[in-house]
PDB file of C-alpha atoms in Angstrom:
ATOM      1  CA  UNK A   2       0.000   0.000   0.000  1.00  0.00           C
ATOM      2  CA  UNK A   3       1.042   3.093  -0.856  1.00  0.00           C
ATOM      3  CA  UNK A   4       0.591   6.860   0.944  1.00  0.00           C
ATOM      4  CA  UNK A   5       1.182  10.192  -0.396  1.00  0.00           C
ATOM      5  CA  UNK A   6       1.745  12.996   1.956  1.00  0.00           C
ATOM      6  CA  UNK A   7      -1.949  13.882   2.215  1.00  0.00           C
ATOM      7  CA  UNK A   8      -2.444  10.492   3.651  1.00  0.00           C
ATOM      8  CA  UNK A   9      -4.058   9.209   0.168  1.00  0.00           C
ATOM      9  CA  UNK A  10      -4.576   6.150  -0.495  1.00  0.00           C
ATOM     10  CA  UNK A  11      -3.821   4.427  -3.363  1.00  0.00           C
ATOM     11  CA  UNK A  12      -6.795   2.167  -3.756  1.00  0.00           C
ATOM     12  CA  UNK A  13      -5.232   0.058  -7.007  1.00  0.00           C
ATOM     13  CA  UNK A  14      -2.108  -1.302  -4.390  1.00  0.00           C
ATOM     14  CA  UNK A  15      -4.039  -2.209  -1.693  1.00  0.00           C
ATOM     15  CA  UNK A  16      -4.280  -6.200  -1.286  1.00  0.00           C
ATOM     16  CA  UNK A  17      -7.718  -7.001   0.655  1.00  0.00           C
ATOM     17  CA  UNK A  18      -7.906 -10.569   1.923  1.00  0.00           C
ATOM     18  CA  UNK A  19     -11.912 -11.823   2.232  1.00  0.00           C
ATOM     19  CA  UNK A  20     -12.419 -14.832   4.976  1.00  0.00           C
ATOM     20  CA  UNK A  21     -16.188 -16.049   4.909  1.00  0.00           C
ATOM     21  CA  UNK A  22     -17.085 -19.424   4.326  1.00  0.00           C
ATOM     22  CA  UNK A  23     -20.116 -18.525   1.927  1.00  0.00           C
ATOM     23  CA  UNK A  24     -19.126 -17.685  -1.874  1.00  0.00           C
ATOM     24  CA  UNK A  25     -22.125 -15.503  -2.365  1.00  0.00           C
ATOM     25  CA  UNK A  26     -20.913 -12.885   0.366  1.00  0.00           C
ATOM     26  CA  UNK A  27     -17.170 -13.616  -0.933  1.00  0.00           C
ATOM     27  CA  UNK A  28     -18.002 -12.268  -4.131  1.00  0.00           C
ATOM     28  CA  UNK A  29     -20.503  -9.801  -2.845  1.00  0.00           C
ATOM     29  CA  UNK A  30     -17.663  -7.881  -1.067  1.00  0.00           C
ATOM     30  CA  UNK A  31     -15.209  -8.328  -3.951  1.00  0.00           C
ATOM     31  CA  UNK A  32     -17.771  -6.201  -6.105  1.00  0.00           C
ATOM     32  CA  UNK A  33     -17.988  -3.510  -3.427  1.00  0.00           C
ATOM     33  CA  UNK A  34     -13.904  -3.267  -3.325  1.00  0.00           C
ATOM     34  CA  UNK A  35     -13.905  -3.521  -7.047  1.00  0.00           C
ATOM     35  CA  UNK A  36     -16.160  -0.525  -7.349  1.00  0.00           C
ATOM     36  CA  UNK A  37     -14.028   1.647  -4.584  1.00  0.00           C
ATOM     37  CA  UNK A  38     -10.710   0.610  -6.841  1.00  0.00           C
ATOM     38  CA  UNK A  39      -9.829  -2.069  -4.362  1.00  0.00           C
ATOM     39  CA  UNK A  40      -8.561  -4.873  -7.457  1.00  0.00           C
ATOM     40  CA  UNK A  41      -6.048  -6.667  -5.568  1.00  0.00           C
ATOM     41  CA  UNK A  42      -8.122  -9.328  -3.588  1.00  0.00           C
ATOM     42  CA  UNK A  43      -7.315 -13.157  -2.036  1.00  0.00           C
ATOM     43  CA  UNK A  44     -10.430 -15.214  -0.604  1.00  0.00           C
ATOM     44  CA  UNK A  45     -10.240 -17.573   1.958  1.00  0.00           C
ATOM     45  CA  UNK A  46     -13.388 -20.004   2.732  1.00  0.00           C
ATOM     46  CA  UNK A  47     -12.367 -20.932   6.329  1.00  0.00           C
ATOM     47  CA  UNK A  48      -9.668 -19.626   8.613  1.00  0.00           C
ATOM     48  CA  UNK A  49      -6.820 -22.427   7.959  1.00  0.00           C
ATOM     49  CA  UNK A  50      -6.943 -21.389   4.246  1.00  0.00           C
ATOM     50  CA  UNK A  51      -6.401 -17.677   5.579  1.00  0.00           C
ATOM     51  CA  UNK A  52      -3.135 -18.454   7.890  1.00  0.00           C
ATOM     52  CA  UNK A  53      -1.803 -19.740   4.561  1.00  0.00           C
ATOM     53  CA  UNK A  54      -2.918 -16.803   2.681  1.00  0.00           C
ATOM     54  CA  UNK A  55      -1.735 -14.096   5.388  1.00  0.00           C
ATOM     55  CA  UNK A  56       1.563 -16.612   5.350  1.00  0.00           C
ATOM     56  CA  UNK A  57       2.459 -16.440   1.742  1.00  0.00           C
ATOM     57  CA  UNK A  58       1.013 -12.959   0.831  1.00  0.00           C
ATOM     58  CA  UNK A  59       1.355  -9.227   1.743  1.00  0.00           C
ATOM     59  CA  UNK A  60      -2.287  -8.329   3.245  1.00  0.00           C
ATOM     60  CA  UNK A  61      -3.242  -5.340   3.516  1.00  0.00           C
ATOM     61  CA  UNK A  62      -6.347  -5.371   5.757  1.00  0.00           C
ATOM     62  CA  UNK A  63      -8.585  -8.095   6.025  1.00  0.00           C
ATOM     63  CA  UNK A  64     -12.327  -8.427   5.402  1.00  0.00           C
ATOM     64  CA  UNK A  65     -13.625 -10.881   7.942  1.00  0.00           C
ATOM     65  CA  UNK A  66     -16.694 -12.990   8.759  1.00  0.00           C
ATOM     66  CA  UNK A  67     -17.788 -13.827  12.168  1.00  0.00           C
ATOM     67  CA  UNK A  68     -19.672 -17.223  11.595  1.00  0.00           C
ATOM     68  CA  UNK A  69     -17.881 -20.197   9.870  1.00  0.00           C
ATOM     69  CA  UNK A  70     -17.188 -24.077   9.976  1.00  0.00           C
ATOM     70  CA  UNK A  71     -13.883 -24.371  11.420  1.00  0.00           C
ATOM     71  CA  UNK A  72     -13.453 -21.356  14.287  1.00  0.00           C
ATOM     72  CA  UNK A  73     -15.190 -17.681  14.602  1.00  0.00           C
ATOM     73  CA  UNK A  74     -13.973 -14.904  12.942  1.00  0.00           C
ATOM     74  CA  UNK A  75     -13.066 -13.416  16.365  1.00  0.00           C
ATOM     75  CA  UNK A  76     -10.524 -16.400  17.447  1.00  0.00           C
ATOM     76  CA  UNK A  77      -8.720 -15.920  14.319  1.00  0.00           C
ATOM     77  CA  UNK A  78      -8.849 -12.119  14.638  1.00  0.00           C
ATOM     78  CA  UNK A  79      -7.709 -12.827  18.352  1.00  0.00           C
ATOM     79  CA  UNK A  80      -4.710 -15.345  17.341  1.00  0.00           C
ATOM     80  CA  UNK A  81      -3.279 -12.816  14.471  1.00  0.00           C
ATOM     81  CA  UNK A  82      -3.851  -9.399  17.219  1.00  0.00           C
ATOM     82  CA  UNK A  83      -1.814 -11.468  19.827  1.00  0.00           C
ATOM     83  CA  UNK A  84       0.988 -12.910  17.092  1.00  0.00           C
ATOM     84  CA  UNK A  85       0.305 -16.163  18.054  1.00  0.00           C
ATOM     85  CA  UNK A  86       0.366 -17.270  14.719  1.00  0.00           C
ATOM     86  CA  UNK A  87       3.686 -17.576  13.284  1.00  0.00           C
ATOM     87  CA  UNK A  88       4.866 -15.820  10.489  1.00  0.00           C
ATOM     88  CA  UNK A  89       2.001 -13.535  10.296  1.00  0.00           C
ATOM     89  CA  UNK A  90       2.658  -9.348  10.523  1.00  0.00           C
ATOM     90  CA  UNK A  91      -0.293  -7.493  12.077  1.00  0.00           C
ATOM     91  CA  UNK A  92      -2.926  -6.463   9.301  1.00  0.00           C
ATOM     92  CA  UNK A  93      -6.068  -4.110  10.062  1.00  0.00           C
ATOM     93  CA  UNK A  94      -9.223  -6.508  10.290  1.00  0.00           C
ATOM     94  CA  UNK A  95     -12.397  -4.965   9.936  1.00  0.00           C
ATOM     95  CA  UNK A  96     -15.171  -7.420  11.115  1.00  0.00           C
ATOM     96  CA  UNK A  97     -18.162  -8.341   7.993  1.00  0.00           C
ATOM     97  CA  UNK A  98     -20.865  -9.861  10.058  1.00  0.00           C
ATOM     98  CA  UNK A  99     -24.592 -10.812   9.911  1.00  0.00           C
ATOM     99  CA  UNK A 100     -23.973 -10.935  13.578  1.00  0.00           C
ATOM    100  CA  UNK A 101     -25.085  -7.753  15.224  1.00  0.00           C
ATOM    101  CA  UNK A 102     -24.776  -9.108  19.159  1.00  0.00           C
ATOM    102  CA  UNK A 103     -23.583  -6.478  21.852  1.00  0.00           C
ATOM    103  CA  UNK A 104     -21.283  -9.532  23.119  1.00  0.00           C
ATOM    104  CA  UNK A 105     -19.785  -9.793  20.027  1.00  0.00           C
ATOM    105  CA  UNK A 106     -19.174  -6.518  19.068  1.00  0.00           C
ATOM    106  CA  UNK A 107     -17.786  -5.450  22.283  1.00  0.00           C
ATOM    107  CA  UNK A 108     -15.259  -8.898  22.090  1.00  0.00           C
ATOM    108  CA  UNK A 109     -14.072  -7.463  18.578  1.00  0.00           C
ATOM    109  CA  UNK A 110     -13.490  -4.822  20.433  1.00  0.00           C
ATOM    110  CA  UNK A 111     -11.794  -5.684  23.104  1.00  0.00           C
ATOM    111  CA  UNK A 112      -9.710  -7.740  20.517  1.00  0.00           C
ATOM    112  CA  UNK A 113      -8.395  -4.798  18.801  1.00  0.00           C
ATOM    113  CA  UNK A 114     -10.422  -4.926  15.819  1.00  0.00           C
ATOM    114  CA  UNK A 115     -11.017  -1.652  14.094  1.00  0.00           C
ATOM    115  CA  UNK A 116     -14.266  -1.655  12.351  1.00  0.00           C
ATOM    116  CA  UNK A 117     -17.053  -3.211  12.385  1.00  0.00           C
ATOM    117  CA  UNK A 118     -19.651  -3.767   9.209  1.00  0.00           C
ATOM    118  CA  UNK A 119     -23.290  -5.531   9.016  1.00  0.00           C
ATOM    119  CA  UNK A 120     -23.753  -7.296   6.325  1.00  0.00           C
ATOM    120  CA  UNK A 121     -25.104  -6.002   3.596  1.00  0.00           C
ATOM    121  CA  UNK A 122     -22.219  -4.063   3.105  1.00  0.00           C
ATOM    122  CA  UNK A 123     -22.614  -0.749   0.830  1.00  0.00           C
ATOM    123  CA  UNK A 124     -18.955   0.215  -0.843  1.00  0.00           C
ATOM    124  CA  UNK A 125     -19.217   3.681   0.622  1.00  0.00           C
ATOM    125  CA  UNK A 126     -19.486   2.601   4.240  1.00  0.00           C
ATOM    126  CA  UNK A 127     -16.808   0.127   3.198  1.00  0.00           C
ATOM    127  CA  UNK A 128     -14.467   2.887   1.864  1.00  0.00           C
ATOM    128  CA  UNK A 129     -14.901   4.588   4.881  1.00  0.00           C
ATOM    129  CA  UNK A 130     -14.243   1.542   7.444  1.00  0.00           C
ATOM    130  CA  UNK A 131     -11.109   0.778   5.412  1.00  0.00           C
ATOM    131  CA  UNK A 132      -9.901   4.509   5.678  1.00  0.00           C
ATOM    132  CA  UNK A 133     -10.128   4.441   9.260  1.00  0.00           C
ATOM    133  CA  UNK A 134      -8.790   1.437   9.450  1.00  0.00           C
ATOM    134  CA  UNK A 135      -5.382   2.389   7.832  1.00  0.00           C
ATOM    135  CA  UNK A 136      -5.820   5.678  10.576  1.00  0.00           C
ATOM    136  CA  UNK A 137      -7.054   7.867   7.787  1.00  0.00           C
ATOM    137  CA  UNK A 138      -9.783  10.223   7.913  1.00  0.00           C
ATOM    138  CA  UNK A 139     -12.122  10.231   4.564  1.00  0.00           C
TER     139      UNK A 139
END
């Protein structure tokens, strides 16, 4: 990713990764990024197939779902915040959720996970949860 002095970002370098286990919301997002400029994208089904992802790839921020198969969103979120993953640098995750419980939005936060989005996700409130996540203002 790359910043100018204004604190711009360059939407065409930025490399999203999408974790949800259902294709349908997978490629629902990837639209959405697509039409901020967001081209760069990896998809993950489950969380094992995102540690390998995050392992062999530069992420920028990461698009995740609460609800899947194989762990929550949140214990994934929680092993990558605490670096108890190895090989894996600290990337922005912004929560993508159906999940809308005051228990699990205050655990994402207490986790350390910038933003939070409902599902159906517009691009604009996208573009904006991704700008804050990277710390800048849109």
């Amino acid at each position: 990713m790359t910043e100018n002095s204004h604190k711009q970002i360059a939407w065409d370098s930025v490399v999203c990764l999408i974790v949800d286990d259902d294709k349908f919301s997978r490629t629902f997002t990837k639209t959405a990024l697509y039409q901020i400029g967001i081209k760069n994208t990896k998809e993950a089904s489950n969380t094992k197939e995102a540690v390998e992802i995050l392992r062999n790839f530069k992420i920028d921020v990461i698009l995740m779902d609460q609800q899947m198969p194989d762990q929550t969103g949140l214990t994934l979120a929680k092993e990558i915040k605490e670096g108890s993953i190895k090989n894996i640098n600290p990337t922005p995750i912004i929560m993508v959720t159906v999940d809308t419980k005051e228990k699990t939005v205050m655990e994402a936060k207490d986790i350390g996970i910038q933003e939070y989005l409902v599902k159906p996700i517009s691009p604009l409130a996208l573009k904006k949860r991704i700008c804050t996540a990277f710390g800048i203002k849109s």
